[in-house]
Coordinates of C-alpha atoms in Angstrom, one line a residue:
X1349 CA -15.9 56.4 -79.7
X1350 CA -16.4 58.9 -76.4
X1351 CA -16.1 57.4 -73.2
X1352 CA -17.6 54.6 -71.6
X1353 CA -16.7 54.2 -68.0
X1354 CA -17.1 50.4 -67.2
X1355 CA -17.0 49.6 -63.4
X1356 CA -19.5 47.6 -61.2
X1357 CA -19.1 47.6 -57.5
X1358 CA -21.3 47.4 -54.5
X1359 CA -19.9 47.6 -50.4
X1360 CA -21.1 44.0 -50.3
X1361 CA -19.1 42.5 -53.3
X1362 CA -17.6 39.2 -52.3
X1363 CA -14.9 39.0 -55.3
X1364 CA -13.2 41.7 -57.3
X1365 CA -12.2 41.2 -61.0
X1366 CA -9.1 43.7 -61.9
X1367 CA -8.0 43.5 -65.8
X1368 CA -7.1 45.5 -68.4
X1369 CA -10.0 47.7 -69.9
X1370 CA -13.3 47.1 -71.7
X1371 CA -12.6 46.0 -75.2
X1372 CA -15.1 47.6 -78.4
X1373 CA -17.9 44.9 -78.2
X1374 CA -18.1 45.4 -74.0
X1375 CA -17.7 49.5 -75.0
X1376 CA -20.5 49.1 -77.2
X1377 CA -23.1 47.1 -75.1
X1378 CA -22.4 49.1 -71.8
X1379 CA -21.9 46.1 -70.4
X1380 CA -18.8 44.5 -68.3
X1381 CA -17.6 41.2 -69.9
X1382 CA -20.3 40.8 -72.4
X1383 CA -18.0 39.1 -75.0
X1384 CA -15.8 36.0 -75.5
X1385 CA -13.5 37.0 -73.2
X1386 CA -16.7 36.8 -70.8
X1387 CA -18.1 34.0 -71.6
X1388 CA -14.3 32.1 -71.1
X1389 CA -13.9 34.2 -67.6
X1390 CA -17.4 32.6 -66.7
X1391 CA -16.4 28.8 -67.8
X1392 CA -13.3 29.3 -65.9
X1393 CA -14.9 30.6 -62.3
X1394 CA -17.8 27.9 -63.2
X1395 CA -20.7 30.9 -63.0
X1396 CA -23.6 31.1 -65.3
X1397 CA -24.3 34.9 -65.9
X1398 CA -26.8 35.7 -63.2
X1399 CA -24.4 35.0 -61.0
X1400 CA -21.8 36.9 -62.6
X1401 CA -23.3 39.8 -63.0
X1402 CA -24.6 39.7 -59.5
X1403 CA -22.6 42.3 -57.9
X1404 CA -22.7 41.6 -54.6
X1405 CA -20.8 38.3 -55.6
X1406 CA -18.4 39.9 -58.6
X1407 CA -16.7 43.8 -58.5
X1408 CA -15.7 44.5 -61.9
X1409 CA -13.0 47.1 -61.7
X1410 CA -10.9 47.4 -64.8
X1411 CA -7.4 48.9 -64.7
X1412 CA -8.6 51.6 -67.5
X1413 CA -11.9 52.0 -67.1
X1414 CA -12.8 52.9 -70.6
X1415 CA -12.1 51.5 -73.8
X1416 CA -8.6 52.7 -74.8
X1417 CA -8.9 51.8 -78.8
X1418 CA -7.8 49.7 -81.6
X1419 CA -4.0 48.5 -81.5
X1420 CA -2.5 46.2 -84.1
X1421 CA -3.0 42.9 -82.8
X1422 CA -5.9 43.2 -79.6
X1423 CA -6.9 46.9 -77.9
X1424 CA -4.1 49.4 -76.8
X1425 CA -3.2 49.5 -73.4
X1426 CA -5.2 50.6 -71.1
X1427 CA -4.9 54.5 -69.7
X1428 CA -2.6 54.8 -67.2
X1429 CA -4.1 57.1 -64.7
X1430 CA -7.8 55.3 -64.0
X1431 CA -6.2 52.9 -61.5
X1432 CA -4.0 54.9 -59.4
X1433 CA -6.4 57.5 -59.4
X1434 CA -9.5 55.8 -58.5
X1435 CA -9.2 51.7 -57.1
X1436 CA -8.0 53.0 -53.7
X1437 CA -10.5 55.3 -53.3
X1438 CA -13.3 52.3 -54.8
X1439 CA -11.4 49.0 -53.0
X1440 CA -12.4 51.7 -49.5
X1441 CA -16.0 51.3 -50.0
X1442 CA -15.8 47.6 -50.5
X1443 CA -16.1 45.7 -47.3
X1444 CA -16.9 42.0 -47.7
X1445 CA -14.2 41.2 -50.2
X1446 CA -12.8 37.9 -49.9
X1447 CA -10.5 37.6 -53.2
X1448 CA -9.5 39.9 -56.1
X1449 CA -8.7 38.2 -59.1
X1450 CA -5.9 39.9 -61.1
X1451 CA -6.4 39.2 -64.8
X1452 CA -3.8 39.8 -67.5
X1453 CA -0.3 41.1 -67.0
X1454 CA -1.3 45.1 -66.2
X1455 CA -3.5 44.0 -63.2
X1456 CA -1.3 42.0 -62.0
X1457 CA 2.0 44.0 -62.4
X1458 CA 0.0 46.5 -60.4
X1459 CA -0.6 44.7 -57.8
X1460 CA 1.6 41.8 -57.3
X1461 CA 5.3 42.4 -56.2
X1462 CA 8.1 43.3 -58.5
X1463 CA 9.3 39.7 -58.4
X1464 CA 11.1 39.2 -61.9
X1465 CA 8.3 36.4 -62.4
X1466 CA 6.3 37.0 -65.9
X1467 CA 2.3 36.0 -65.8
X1468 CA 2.9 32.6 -66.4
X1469 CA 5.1 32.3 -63.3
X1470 CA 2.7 34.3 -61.4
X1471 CA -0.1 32.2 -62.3
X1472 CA 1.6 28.7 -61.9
X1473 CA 2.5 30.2 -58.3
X1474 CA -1.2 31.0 -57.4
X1475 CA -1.2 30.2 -54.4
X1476 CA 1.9 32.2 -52.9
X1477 CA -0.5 35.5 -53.5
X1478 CA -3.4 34.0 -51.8
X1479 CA -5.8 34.6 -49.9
X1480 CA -5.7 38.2 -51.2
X1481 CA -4.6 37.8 -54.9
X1482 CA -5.1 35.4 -57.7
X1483 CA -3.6 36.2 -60.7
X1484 CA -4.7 34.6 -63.7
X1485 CA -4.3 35.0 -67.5
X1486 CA -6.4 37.5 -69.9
X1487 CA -9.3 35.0 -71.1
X1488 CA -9.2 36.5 -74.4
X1489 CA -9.7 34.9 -77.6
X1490 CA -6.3 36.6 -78.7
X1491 CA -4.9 34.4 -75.8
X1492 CA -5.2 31.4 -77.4
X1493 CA -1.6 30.6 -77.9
X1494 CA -0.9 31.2 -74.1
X1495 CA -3.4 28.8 -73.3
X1496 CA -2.3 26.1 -75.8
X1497 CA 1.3 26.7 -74.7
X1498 CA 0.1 26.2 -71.3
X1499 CA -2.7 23.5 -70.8
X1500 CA -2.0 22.8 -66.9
X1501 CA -4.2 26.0 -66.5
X1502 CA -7.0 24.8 -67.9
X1503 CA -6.4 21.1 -66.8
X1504 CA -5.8 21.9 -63.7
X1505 CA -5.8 25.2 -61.9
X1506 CA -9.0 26.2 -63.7
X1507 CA -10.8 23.4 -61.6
X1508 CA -8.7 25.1 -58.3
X1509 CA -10.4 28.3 -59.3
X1510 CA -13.8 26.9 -59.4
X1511 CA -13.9 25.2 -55.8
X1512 CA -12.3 28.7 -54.5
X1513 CA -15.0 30.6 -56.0
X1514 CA -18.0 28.6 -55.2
X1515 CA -16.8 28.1 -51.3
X1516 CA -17.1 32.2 -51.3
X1517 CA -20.2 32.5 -53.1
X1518 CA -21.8 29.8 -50.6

């Protein structure tokens, strides 16, 4: 497979997604989030996919911005020079943001503080990143057992998320 670039951004963006890196189905389509992991993401900010894939609502800006490959359980991580090299120059031109929502454990050990705390502790603690950050878990279906192991997220923060996200997109 060559490369893919997956990003969507326009100046007037409202959110920002930051996560890991297209997986093969989203490499495939050309499109950003068009699998399960998607269709989880969406239940979880309480969007249907018009307004998803709206971009002046969402900024889909991956931490590798192509598909890095097949690893033994999920993809391979993603390359380590697309975020460095380009978010600065891409968070620039975006000038109505109002949250970035750091998903999975590379966006959010990029971007959060070296605290010692592991994505669960960073997502249970929400709120101490705010208003700039929220860091949330990789929706994946491979997540499962984080999401089993940790139900308060769905019970709870999930519905935390939701009034966050539709107070911006008013």
């Amino acid at each position: 497979m060559g490369p893919r670039p997956i990003i969507e951004a326009v100046p007037n963006s409202k959110i920002i997604l930051i996560s890991q890196a297209p997986g093969r189905v989203v490499h495939e389509k050309g499109k950003a989030w068009a699998d399960q992991s998607g269709k989880k993401l969406r239940q979880w900010l309480g969007v249907d996919e018009n307004t998803f894939y709206n971009t002046n609502n969402f900024a889909i800006l991956p931490m590798g911005f192509c598909y890095p490959g097949k690893a033994k359980t999920g993809d391979l991580p993603p390359r380590k020079e697309c975020a460095p090299l380009w978010h600065e120059p891409v968070l620039n031109k975006l000038n109505k943001v109002q949250l970035i929502l750091l998903i999975g454990s590379y966006a959010t050990n990029f971007y959060l503080p070296k605290d010692g705390r592991n994505l669960t502790q960073r997502v249970e603690n929400y709120n101490e990143y705010l208003p700039q950050y929220w860091p949330l878990p990789h929706p994946s279906p491979v997540n499962r057992f984080w999401r089993a192991k940790n139900p308060w997220f769905e019970e709870h923060l999930v519905s935390e998320l939701q009034t966050k996200i539709t107070k911006i997109l008013k």
